[in-house]
Amino acid sequence: MFVFGMAVLFKLFSIQFLQGDKYRALANERVIKDVVIPANRGNVYSVNGNLLATSVPKYDIRFDAITPTSARFEKYLIPLSDSLASYTGKSSKYYQKELRRARANKNRYYLLARNIGYSGYMRLRNFPLLNLGAFKGGLIVEQKTKREHPMGGIAQRSIGYERFDEDGNVTRAGIDGAFGVKYLRGSDGHRRKQKIGKGQWKPLSDANEIEPKDGYDVYTTIDVNIQDIAHHALLKQLEEYEADHGCVVVMEAKTGEVRAISNLGRNDNGHYYERLNYAVGEAIEPGSTFKVMALMAALEDKVVDTSTVIDTKLGYKQFYGRGIYDTHGHGKISAARTLEVSSNIGLATIVDQGYAKNPRKFIAHLQDWGLDKPLGLPILGEGEPVIPQPGDKIWSKNALPSLAYGYNLKLTPLQTLTFYNAIANNGVIVKPRFIKEVKELGKVVESFDKVASDEKICSEKTLKEIQDILKHVVERGTGRSLYSPYFSMAGKTGTAQTEYWMKDWKDNKRYISSFAGYFPADNPKYSCIVVIHKPSVKKGYYGADVTGPVFKRIAQKIHTDTPIVDEVEALDVKVASVESEFENYYKTAQTYKTIMPNVVGLPVMDALALLENMQVDIRVKLEGSGVVKNQSVNHNQKLKNNQIVVLKAS
């Protein structure tokens, strides 16, 4: 027993003095912890200053029923219950009963309100007893932030977010995700909490030990008016054609600033929402919209000129044992016309004849235009383009003719639009931009300028020819159904088969419809691309029918809401007859102040102006309109105040 007692004493001494610091630190670690207080993310604004995304503080208010003394609890129970009843609509007796039960059960974490806003939080913390704070009143406040999008589902995917799952994995989508780490996130604060049992933690003080610092505000290039136009134009067409998904991008031609980007996909219930960023992340076979690139390369290398006659047969021609079809037979037409009517055979013939012996020369043009590389956007998840070359697994003799009309390669919609935008921008490629500047409390922290290519994509001659052809596509080509004599547009339709490698394609044909172009055609302000996947073939699938109307609706609506005005200098031209009439009128007005002038032969409006500006206050009565034929008071007669003068005109 003595030895056992000594062992116990030794162990107590060891725990108290030799290992005391270790166990005290361990106790504190288990009972007290540092809790991270996330900083409010900066706001995301449109180019007009409209709020697109913001962090809203939300609060949970709890009550430590043990902290207040018995006297204080009894004193404030009824006033607190009355205040809570006025806030929630429940009865005061209900809260008296609940608060007494919480105190009897030693509940130190009783929930009073959950997920309330700042105004609600300020109201509750001023209620009786709670206004005494954490130590005297038992007030427990837990703050969190929630990301909200005032525009709802419009452009939600492009505006984006930054989310963490339970394992700490992060998902960063859109503008919010791209610029979150550097600008929007801010720096977190810290708050110490004490464990109060049953896995619950209570703040040690009312204030945070380290206050969080809010992130910067990001101003995007998005225009909410144009975004709204693009979103609803796309949504209407997706619903009408029962399509799987689609996207629209509207870009300012000279700056590359993206004014609108809408990506809508269908869920299992048939409703459309911002599911994925298809415009940025989905690389697809572009189909006929690529024919512009193919013909531009051929014109630059003088393989053909716009008037070269191309035999497109009657809608079918074989290339290296594989047949290529056109929707209609066009026979012998000019090279320019092959693009206007979107002839697969025509473009395949031009490219094959011009580059079959040296296909790398054709590929070099695509590489010079940057079509083989991603655009390098800050938004994560950009799709990888595919431009095959001789020697690749997907290269064959048929690869070159296929490339000519937009197959056997992949581009994202935004890549295709960037090229068309260069045509609108007088041959200069500008990189698409989603962010304009970063601000802190209204002061600019960083600005972003346009990034443009040093060289034009082609010669002035080729550029002018392509611009003319794209106008003719709308005026007399595949896009002629979109033509309007009141508003000019230029662009190219596209219809591409998709999933054609699947066994069920013949029984269940799937297409991708597209339209890329710019407006107005003669003085481009905006470029735009519309891509719609898998429209119902029963309703239509051609680019001119499915996506063309979306482009036209957007273009005309933007033009109507934000008209482009050209200033014209006033022409200072003098007409002798007009000048003579004015001189006579002025002389008469200066001469006759109290004497009746001769107004016969004058237009009624001139006669009235003369008489009403005399120094005598007379009353003029007019009969008829046009030119004065008779006056009741003779010429040169002295006039009197209140005298009536009757003018008869015809």
Short mmCIF file of C-alpha atoms in Angstrom, two decimals, residues 52-248:
data_model
loop_
_atom_site.label_atom_id
_atom_site.label_comp_id
_atom_site.label_asym_id
_atom_site.label_seq_id
_atom_site.Cartn_x
_atom_site.Cartn_y
_atom_site.Cartn_z
CA LEU A 52 -23.96 41.45 -60.49
CA ALA A 53 -22.68 39.59 -57.41
CA THR A 54 -22.32 40.61 -53.78
CA SER A 55 -21.59 39.09 -50.38
CA VAL A 56 -24.41 39.59 -47.93
CA PRO A 57 -23.74 39.06 -44.19
CA LYS A 58 -26.11 36.63 -42.49
CA TYR A 59 -26.42 36.06 -38.74
CA ASP A 60 -27.52 33.31 -36.36
CA ILE A 61 -28.59 34.67 -32.95
CA ARG A 62 -28.41 32.28 -29.99
CA PHE A 63 -28.91 32.63 -26.23
CA ASP A 64 -26.78 31.23 -23.41
CA ALA A 65 -29.51 30.60 -20.82
CA ILE A 66 -27.02 29.95 -17.98
CA THR A 67 -24.93 33.13 -18.21
CA PRO A 68 -27.47 35.70 -16.84
CA THR A 69 -27.92 35.74 -13.05
CA SER A 70 -31.25 34.54 -11.67
CA ALA A 71 -32.29 38.08 -10.75
CA ARG A 72 -31.37 39.44 -14.17
CA PHE A 73 -33.08 36.55 -15.97
CA GLU A 74 -36.34 37.06 -14.05
CA LYS A 75 -36.19 40.84 -14.51
CA TYR A 76 -35.86 40.74 -18.31
CA LEU A 77 -37.72 37.50 -19.17
CA ILE A 78 -41.07 39.13 -19.98
CA PRO A 79 -39.63 42.19 -21.84
CA LEU A 80 -37.38 39.88 -23.89
CA SER A 81 -40.28 37.54 -24.67
CA ASP A 82 -42.46 40.49 -25.72
CA SER A 83 -39.73 41.73 -28.08
CA LEU A 84 -39.19 38.28 -29.59
CA ALA A 85 -42.95 37.88 -30.04
CA SER A 86 -43.16 41.18 -31.96
CA TYR A 87 -40.25 40.04 -34.17
CA THR A 88 -41.46 36.52 -35.05
CA GLY A 89 -45.23 36.72 -34.59
CA LYS A 90 -45.33 34.01 -31.94
CA SER A 91 -46.83 34.74 -28.53
CA SER A 92 -44.93 36.17 -25.60
CA LYS A 93 -46.04 33.25 -23.41
CA TYR A 94 -44.45 30.85 -25.91
CA TYR A 95 -41.05 32.49 -25.47
CA GLN A 96 -41.40 32.73 -21.68
CA LYS A 97 -42.00 29.00 -21.58
CA GLU A 98 -39.17 28.20 -24.05
CA LEU A 99 -36.60 30.40 -22.29
CA ARG A 100 -37.43 28.95 -18.86
CA ARG A 101 -37.10 25.44 -20.31
CA ALA A 102 -33.72 26.36 -21.86
CA ARG A 103 -32.48 27.64 -18.48
CA ALA A 104 -33.77 24.55 -16.66
CA ASN A 105 -32.04 22.27 -19.20
CA LYS A 106 -28.86 24.36 -18.96
CA ASN A 107 -29.03 25.07 -22.68
CA ARG A 108 -26.17 27.38 -23.52
CA TYR A 109 -26.91 27.50 -27.26
CA TYR A 110 -30.64 28.20 -27.65
CA LEU A 111 -31.48 29.38 -31.18
CA LEU A 112 -33.44 32.63 -31.40
CA ALA A 113 -33.05 33.50 -35.11
CA ARG A 114 -31.29 31.93 -38.06
CA ASN A 115 -29.87 33.38 -41.29
CA ILE A 116 -31.10 36.93 -40.75
CA GLY A 117 -29.82 40.11 -42.36
CA TYR A 118 -27.89 42.96 -40.79
CA SER A 119 -30.97 45.03 -39.95
CA GLY A 120 -32.55 42.05 -38.19
CA TYR A 121 -29.32 41.40 -36.30
CA MET A 122 -29.14 45.01 -35.08
CA ARG A 123 -32.74 44.82 -33.96
CA LEU A 124 -32.32 41.61 -31.97
CA ARG A 125 -29.13 42.61 -30.23
CA ASN A 126 -30.97 45.64 -28.82
CA PHE A 127 -33.70 43.52 -27.22
CA PRO A 128 -33.88 43.53 -23.39
CA LEU A 129 -31.26 41.29 -21.75
CA LEU A 130 -29.53 40.63 -25.10
CA ASN A 131 -28.38 44.25 -25.14
CA LEU A 132 -26.22 43.49 -22.09
CA GLY A 133 -23.84 41.49 -24.30
CA ALA A 134 -22.29 38.05 -24.10
CA PHE A 135 -21.20 37.90 -20.45
CA LYS A 136 -24.21 39.52 -18.77
CA GLY A 137 -26.99 38.92 -21.25
CA GLY A 138 -25.99 35.59 -22.80
CA LEU A 139 -25.99 36.94 -26.37
CA ILE A 140 -24.28 34.67 -28.91
CA VAL A 141 -23.83 36.01 -32.46
CA GLU A 142 -22.55 33.88 -35.33
CA GLN A 143 -21.83 35.62 -38.61
CA LYS A 144 -21.46 34.13 -42.07
CA THR A 145 -21.60 35.48 -45.60
CA LYS A 146 -23.75 34.41 -48.51
CA ARG A 147 -23.05 35.16 -52.19
CA GLU A 148 -26.06 36.54 -54.01
CA HIS A 149 -26.73 37.47 -57.65
CA PRO A 150 -29.21 40.35 -57.97
CA MET A 151 -29.87 39.49 -61.65
CA GLY A 152 -30.95 35.98 -60.70
CA GLY A 153 -30.13 33.28 -63.23
CA ILE A 154 -29.09 35.67 -66.00
CA ALA A 155 -25.36 35.19 -66.76
CA GLN A 156 -24.99 33.37 -63.44
CA ARG A 157 -22.44 30.91 -64.79
CA SER A 158 -20.36 33.65 -66.42
CA ILE A 159 -20.45 35.80 -63.28
CA GLY A 160 -19.44 32.65 -61.45
CA TYR A 161 -18.54 31.67 -57.91
CA GLU A 162 -15.87 30.13 -55.67
CA ARG A 163 -17.04 27.17 -53.60
CA PHE A 164 -15.33 24.81 -51.18
CA ASP A 165 -16.63 21.34 -50.38
CA GLU A 166 -16.27 19.44 -47.09
CA ASP A 167 -12.89 18.05 -48.14
CA GLY A 168 -11.49 21.51 -48.94
CA ASN A 169 -11.66 21.07 -52.70
CA VAL A 170 -12.43 24.32 -54.51
CA THR A 171 -14.50 24.97 -57.61
CA ARG A 172 -13.95 28.29 -59.35
CA ALA A 173 -16.33 29.24 -62.14
CA GLY A 174 -16.72 32.39 -64.20
CA ILE A 175 -15.47 35.87 -63.38
CA ASP A 176 -15.96 35.45 -59.62
CA GLY A 177 -13.83 32.32 -59.64
CA ALA A 178 -11.17 33.69 -62.00
CA PHE A 179 -10.50 36.88 -60.03
CA GLY A 180 -11.39 35.63 -56.56
CA VAL A 181 -7.94 34.79 -55.25
CA LYS A 182 -6.23 37.96 -56.42
CA TYR A 183 -8.94 40.58 -55.97
CA LEU A 184 -12.30 39.51 -54.58
CA ARG A 185 -11.43 37.24 -51.67
CA GLY A 186 -9.89 39.69 -49.17
CA SER A 187 -8.23 38.43 -45.95
CA ASP A 188 -9.99 36.43 -43.23
CA GLY A 189 -10.34 37.46 -39.59
CA HIS A 190 -10.18 35.32 -36.44
CA ARG A 191 -12.37 34.84 -33.37
CA ARG A 192 -11.74 32.74 -30.25
CA LYS A 193 -14.46 30.38 -29.05
CA GLN A 194 -14.84 28.22 -25.95
CA LYS A 195 -16.38 24.77 -25.86
CA ILE A 196 -19.52 24.70 -23.74
CA GLY A 197 -20.41 21.03 -24.08
CA LYS A 198 -22.36 18.85 -26.49
CA GLY A 199 -20.07 19.89 -29.33
CA GLN A 200 -21.14 23.54 -29.08
CA TRP A 201 -18.81 26.53 -29.06
CA LYS A 202 -19.38 30.00 -27.63
CA PRO A 203 -17.43 33.19 -28.52
CA LEU A 204 -15.20 34.42 -25.70
CA SER A 205 -15.97 38.07 -26.48
CA ASP A 206 -18.30 40.27 -28.52
CA ALA A 207 -15.58 41.40 -30.92
CA ASN A 208 -13.28 39.50 -33.28
CA GLU A 209 -9.61 39.17 -32.32
CA ILE A 210 -8.63 39.95 -35.93
CA GLU A 211 -11.16 41.76 -38.07
CA PRO A 212 -11.61 40.45 -41.63
CA LYS A 213 -10.62 42.71 -44.53
CA ASP A 214 -13.07 42.87 -47.42
CA GLY A 215 -11.96 42.11 -50.97
CA TYR A 216 -11.71 44.54 -53.86
CA ASP A 217 -14.61 45.24 -56.21
CA VAL A 218 -14.37 44.02 -59.80
CA TYR A 219 -16.00 45.95 -62.64
CA THR A 220 -16.73 43.71 -65.61
CA THR A 221 -17.37 44.56 -69.25
CA ILE A 222 -20.91 43.13 -69.09
CA ASP A 223 -23.72 45.49 -70.08
CA VAL A 224 -26.88 44.42 -68.23
CA ASN A 225 -29.18 45.72 -70.97
CA ILE A 226 -27.39 43.79 -73.72
CA GLN A 227 -27.08 40.78 -71.41
CA ASP A 228 -30.82 40.78 -70.84
CA ILE A 229 -31.48 41.04 -74.58
CA ALA A 230 -29.11 38.15 -75.38
CA HIS A 231 -30.40 35.92 -72.58
CA HIS A 232 -34.07 36.18 -73.52
CA ALA A 233 -33.42 35.94 -77.27
CA LEU A 234 -31.51 32.68 -76.74
CA LEU A 235 -34.01 31.31 -74.22
CA LYS A 236 -36.94 31.94 -76.57
CA GLN A 237 -35.27 30.02 -79.42
CA LEU A 238 -34.11 27.12 -77.23
CA GLU A 239 -37.66 26.63 -75.98
CA GLU A 240 -39.17 26.95 -79.45
CA TYR A 241 -36.80 24.39 -80.99
CA GLU A 242 -36.59 22.15 -77.89
CA ALA A 243 -32.80 22.22 -78.12
CA ASP A 244 -30.36 20.66 -75.67
CA HIS A 245 -28.25 23.74 -74.94
CA GLY A 246 -26.85 26.89 -76.50
CA CYS A 247 -24.80 30.02 -76.00
CA VAL A 248 -24.60 33.64 -77.14
#
